[in-house]
Coordinates of C-alpha atoms in Angstrom, one line a residue:
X1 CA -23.9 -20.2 -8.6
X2 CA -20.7 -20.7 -7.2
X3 CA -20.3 -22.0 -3.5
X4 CA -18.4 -19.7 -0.6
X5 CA -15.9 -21.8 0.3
X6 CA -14.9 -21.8 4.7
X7 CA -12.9 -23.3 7.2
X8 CA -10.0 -21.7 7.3
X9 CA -10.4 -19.0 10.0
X10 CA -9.0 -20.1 13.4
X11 CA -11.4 -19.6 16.6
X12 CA -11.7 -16.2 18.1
X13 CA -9.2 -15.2 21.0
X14 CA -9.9 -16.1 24.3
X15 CA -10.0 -13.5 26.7
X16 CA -6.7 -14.5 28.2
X17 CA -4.7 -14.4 24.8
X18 CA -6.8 -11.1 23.7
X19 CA -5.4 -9.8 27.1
X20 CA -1.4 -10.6 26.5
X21 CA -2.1 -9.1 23.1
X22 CA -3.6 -5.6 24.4
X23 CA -0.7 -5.2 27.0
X24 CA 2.1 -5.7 23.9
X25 CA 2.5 -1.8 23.5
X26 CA 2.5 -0.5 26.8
X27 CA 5.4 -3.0 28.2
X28 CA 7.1 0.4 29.1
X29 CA 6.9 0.8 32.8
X30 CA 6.5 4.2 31.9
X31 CA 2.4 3.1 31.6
X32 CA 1.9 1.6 35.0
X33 CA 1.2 4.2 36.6
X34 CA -2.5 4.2 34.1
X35 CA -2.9 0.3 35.0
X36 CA -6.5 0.9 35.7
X37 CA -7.3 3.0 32.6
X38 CA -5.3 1.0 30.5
X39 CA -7.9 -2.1 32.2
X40 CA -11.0 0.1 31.6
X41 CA -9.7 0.7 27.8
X42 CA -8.9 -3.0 27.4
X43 CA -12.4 -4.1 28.8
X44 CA -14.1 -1.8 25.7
X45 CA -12.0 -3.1 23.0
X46 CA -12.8 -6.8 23.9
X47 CA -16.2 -5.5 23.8
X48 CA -15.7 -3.9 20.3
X49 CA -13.5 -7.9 19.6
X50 CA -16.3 -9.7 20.3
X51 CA -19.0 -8.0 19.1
X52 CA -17.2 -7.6 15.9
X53 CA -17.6 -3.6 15.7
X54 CA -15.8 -3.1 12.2
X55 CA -16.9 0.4 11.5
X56 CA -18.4 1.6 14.6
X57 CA -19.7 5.0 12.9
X58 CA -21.3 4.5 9.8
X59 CA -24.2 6.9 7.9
X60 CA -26.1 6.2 5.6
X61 CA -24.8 5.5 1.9
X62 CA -27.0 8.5 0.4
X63 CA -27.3 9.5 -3.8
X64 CA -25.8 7.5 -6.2
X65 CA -25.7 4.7 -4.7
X66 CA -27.4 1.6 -5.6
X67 CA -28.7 1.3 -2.1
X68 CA -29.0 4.8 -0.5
X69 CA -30.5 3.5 2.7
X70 CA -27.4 1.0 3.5
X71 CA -25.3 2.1 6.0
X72 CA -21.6 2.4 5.0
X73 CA -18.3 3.7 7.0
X74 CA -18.4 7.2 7.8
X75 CA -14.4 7.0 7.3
X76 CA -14.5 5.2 3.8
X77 CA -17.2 7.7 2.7
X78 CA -15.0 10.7 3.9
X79 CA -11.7 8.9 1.6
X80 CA -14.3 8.1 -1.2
X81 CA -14.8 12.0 -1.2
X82 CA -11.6 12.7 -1.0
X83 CA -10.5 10.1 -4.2
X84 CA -13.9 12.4 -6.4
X85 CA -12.1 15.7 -5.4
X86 CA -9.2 14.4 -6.8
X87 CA -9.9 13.0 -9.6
X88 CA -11.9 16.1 -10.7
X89 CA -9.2 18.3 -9.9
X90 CA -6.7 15.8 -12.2
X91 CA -9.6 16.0 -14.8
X92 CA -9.4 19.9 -14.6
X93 CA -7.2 21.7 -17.2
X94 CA -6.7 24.5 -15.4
X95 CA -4.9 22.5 -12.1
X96 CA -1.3 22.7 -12.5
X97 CA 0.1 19.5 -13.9
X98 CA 1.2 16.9 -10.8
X99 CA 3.9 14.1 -10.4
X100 CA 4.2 11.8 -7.8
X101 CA 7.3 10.6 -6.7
X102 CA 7.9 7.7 -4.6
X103 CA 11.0 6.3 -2.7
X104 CA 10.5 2.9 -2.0
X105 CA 13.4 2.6 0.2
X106 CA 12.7 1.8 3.8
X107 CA 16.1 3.1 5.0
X108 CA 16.5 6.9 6.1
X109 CA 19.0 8.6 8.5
X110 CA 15.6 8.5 11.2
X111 CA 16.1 4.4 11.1
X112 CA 18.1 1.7 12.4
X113 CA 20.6 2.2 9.7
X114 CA 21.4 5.4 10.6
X115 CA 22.4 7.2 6.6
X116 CA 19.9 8.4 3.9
X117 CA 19.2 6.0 0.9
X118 CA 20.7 5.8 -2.3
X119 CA 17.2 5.8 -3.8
X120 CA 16.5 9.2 -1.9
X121 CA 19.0 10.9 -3.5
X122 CA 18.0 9.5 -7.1
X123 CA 14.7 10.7 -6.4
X124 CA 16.2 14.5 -5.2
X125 CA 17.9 14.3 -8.6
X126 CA 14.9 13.7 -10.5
X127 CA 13.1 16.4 -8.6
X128 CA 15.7 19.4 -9.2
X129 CA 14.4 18.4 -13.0
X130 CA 10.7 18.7 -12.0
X131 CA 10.1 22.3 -9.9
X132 CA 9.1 24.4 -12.7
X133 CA 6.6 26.6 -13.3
X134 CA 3.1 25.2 -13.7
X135 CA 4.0 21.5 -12.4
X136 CA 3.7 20.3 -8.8
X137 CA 6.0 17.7 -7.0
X138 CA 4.2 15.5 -4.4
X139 CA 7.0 13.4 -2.6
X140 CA 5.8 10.0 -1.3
X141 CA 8.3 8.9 1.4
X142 CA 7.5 5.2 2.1
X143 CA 10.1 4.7 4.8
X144 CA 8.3 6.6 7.0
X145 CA 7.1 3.2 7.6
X146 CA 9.8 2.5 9.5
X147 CA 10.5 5.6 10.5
X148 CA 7.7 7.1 11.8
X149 CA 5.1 6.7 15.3
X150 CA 2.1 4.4 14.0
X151 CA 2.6 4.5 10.8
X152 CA 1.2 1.9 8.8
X153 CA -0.1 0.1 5.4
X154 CA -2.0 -3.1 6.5
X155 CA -1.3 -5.5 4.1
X156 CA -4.3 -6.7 1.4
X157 CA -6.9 -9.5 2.4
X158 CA -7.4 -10.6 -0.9
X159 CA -11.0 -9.7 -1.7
X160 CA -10.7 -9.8 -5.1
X161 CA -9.7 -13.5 -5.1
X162 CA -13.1 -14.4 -4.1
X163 CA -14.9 -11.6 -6.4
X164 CA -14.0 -8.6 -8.3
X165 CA -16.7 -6.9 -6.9
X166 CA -15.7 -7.6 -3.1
X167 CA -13.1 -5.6 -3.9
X168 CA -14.1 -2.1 -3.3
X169 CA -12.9 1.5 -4.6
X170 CA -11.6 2.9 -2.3
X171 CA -10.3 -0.2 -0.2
X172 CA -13.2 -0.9 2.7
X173 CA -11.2 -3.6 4.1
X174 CA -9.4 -1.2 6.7
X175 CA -10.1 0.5 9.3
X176 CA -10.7 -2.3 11.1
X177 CA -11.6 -0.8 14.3
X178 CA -12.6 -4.4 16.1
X179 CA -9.3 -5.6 15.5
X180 CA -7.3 -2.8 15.8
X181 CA -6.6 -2.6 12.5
X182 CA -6.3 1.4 12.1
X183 CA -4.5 4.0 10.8
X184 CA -3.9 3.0 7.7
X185 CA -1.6 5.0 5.2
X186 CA -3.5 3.8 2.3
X187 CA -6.2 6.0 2.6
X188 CA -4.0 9.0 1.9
X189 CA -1.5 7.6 -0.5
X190 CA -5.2 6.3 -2.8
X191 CA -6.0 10.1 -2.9
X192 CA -1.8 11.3 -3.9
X193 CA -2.2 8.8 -6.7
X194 CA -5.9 9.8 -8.1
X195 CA -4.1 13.3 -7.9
X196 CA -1.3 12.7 -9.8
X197 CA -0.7 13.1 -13.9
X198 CA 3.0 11.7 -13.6
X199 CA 4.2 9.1 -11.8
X200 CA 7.9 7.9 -10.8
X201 CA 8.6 5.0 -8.8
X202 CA 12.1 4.9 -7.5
X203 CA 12.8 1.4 -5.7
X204 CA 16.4 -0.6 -4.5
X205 CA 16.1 -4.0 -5.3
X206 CA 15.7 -6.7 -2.2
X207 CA 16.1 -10.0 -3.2
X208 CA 15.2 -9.9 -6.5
X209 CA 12.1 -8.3 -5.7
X210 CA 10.5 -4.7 -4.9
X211 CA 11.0 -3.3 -1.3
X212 CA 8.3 -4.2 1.4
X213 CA 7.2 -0.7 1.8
X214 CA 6.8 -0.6 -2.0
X215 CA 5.1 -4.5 -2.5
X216 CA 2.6 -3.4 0.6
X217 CA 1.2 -0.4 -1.8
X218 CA 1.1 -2.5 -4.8
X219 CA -0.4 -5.2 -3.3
X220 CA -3.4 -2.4 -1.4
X221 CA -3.5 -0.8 -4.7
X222 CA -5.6 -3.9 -6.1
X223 CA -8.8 -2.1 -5.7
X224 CA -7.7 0.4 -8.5
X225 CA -7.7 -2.1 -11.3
X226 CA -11.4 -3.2 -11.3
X227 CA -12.7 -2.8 -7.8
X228 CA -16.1 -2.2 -7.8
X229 CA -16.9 2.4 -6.3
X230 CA -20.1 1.0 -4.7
X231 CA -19.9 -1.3 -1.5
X232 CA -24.2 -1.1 -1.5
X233 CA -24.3 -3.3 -4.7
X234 CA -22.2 -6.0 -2.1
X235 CA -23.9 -4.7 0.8
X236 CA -20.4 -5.0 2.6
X237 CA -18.4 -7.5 2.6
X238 CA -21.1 -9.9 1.5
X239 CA -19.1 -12.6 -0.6
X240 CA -22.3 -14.8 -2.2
X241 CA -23.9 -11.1 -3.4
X242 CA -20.1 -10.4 -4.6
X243 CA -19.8 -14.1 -6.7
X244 CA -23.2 -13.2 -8.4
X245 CA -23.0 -9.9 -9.5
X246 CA -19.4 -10.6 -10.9
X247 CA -20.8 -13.6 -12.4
X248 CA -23.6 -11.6 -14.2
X249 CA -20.7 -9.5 -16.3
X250 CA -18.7 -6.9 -14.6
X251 CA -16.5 -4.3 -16.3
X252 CA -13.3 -4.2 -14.4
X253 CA -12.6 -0.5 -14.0
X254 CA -9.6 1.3 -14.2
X255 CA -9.8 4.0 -12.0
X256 CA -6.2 5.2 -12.4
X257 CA -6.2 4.3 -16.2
X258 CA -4.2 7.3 -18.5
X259 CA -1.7 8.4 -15.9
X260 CA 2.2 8.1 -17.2
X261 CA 4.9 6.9 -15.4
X262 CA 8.7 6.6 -15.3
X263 CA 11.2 4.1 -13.0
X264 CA 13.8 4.0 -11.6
X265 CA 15.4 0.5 -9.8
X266 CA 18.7 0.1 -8.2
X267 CA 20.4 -2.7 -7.1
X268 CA 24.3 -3.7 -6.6
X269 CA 24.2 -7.6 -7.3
X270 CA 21.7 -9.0 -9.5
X271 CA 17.6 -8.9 -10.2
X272 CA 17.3 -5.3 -11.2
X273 CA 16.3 -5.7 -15.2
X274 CA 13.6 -8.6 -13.6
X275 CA 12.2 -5.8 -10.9
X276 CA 11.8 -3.3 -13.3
X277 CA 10.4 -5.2 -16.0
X278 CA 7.7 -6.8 -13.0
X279 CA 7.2 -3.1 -12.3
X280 CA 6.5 -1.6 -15.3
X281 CA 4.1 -5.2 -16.5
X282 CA 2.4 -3.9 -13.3
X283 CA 1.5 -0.5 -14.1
X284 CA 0.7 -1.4 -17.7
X285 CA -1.6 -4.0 -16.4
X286 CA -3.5 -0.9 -14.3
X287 CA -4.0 1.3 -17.9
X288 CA -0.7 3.7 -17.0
X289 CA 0.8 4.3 -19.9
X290 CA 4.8 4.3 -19.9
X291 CA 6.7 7.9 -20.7
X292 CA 9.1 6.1 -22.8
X293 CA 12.5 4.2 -23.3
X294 CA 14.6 7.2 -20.8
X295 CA 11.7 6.9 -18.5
X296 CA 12.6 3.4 -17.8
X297 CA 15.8 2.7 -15.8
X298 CA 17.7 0.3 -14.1
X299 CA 21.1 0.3 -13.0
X300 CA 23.6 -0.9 -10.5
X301 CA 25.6 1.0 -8.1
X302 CA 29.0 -0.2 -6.5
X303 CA 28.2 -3.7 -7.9
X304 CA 29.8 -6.6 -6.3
X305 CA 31.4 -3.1 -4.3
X306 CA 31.3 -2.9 -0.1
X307 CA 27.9 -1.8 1.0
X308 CA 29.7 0.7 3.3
X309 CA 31.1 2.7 -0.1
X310 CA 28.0 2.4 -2.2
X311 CA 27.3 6.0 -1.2
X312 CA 30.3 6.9 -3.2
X313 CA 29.8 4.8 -5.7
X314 CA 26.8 6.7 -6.6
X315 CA 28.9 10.2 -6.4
X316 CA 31.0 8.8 -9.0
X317 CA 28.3 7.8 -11.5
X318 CA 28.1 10.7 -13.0
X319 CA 26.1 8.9 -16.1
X320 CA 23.7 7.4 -13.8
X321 CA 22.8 10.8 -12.4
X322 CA 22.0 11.9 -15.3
X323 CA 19.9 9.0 -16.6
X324 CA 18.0 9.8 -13.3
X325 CA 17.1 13.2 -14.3
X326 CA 16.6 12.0 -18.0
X327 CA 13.6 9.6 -16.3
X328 CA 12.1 13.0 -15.3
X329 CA 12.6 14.5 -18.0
X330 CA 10.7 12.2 -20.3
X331 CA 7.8 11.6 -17.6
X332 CA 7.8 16.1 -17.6
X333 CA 7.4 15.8 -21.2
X334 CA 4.8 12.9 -21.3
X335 CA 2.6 14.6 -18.7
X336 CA 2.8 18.0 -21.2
X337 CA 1.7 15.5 -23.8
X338 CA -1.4 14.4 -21.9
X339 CA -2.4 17.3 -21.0
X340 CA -2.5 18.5 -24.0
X341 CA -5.1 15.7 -25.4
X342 CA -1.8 14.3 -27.2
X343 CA -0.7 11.4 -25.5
X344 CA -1.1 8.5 -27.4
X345 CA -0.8 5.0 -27.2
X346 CA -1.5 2.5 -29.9
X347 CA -3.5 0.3 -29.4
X348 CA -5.6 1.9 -26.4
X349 CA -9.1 1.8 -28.0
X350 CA -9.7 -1.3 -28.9
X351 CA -11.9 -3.6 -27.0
X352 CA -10.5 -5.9 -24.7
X353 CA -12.2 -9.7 -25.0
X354 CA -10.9 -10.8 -21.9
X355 CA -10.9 -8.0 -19.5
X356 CA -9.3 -8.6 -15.9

């Protein structure tokens, strides 16, 4: 058996430091005038700190479950019904046919910059190509992020580093109601993508890499590519029950395996063939299966141009536009395809010998 490795985790806060911490969001002196009920409220979260209350309503796990009588998260039961409704609605020929499109981009006129993004409007273009009869557009705007009151996708603790089967389907690791860590986006965005039968990412390219918005939903999205549906075989977050029962053979489900997908990266420099090759490794590696060479696209816009015309730059691309709308296109096609019982890959049958 292998050995749970610690150490690492620093000493809980002091009551002093958990104080300074509480005040942060009400430094407004708007709020002083509730300085005694913001107290009271502070006194019960320390409470809820230090005793550690991670899911302060649970029930009890119930049928199908190895372990009916364990006591799970009320709020990850309600997403895990959620994620079944979903997926038997995407199973369901007679739903209309869904793509998701998401803009990566974590500008909009609502932000500090103060202008839509380019990738908005690519993803606009693609739509126009999309609303028809029979097939549903389900826009995923990720720059509400920064854009929006409390909104939030907590970033992944890595669960599946110590065992596949730590990492749970839906992800358990949030809320987080002891630390505040609540709110989080993810347990929406897990039930758009179970949802969807297409799927377009449309991302700028930051540094040679994906926008944070986007890399926060990759990163949550783990638990889609082999985490394990029942937290009662783990018993929580239970890391020497995890080691073992990966260690005994586990499976490594894909639970969004057979969905297509399209891309579309921007950039105005350099790094956007790398981004879009990491991107589309990425889905591949999660059983997505690609809607073709025009459903793969990246391009720059104004390059080595100002950033203050790039908004032009665009208007003039009249190509680009309409490789944009090509990316749709194919993905429209590809979803037609799969759910029809026709879309296939080579290949996808055959037994993987080393499955991860």
């Amino acid at each position: 058996m292998t050995s749970v490795r610690k150490g690492q985790a620093p000493d809980r806060m002091s009551r002093e430091a958990f104080h300074v911490r509480f005040a942060q969001p009400f430094f407004d002196p708007a709020f002083a005038a509730e300085r005694e009920a913001l107290d009271r409220l502070e006194d019960i979260a320390w409470t809820a700190y230090k005793e550690e209350r991670k899911s302060p309503v649970t029930r009890k796990a119930g049928e199908g479950f190895a372990d009916p009588e364990y006591e799970l998260s009320a709020e990850w039961l309600d997403t895990r019904a959620r994620l079944r409704k979903a997926q038997d609605a995407w199973s369901d020929a007679a739903t209309p046919s869904r793509v998701l499109l998401i803009n990566a981009s974590p500008r909009n006129d609502g932000t500090c910059p103060g202008e839509m993004s380019k990738t908005w409007r690519m993803l606009q273009l693609a739509k126009s190509q999309l609303d028809a009869p029979g097939l549903e557009c389900d826009v995923l705007d990720l720059s509400l992020l920064a854009s929006d009151y409390a909104r939030k996708i907590h970033p992944c603790k890595g669960c599946v580093s110590t065992a596949m089967p730590l990492c749970h389907w839906p992800c358990n690791c949030y809320p987080n109601h002891a630390l505040n860590q609540t709110g989080d986006w993810m347990n929406e965005i897990y039930e758009r993508w179970v949802a969807a039968h297409g799927i377009i990412l449309f991302t700028p390219t930051h540094w040679y890499q994906a926008a944070s918005p986007l890399k926060l939903m990759m990163d949550r999205l783990v638990c889609a590519d082999g985490g394990n549906p029942d937290p009662t075989t783990t018993h929580g977050k239970n890391a020497e029950e995890a080691k073992a029962l990966e260690m005994r053979g586990w499976d490594y489900p894909k639970h969004l395996a057979g969905r297509v997908y399209g891309l579309v990266v921007h950039g105005d420099v350099a790094g956007v063939e790398d981004l879009r090759r990491n991107l589309g490794d990425w889905l591949d590696w999660m059983g997505l299966v690609d809607a073709g060479v025009r459903a793969r696209l990246d391009r720059y816009v104004g390059y080595y141009a100002p950033y203050a015309t790039s908004h032009e730059a665009l208007d003039a691309d009249a190509p680009m536009q309409e490789e944009v709308r090509n990316v749709a296109r194919a993905v429209a096609d590809s979803v037609a395809l799969l759910r029809a019982g026709k879309l296939e890959t080579p290949g996808q049958k055959l037994r993987q010998p080393r499955p991860k």
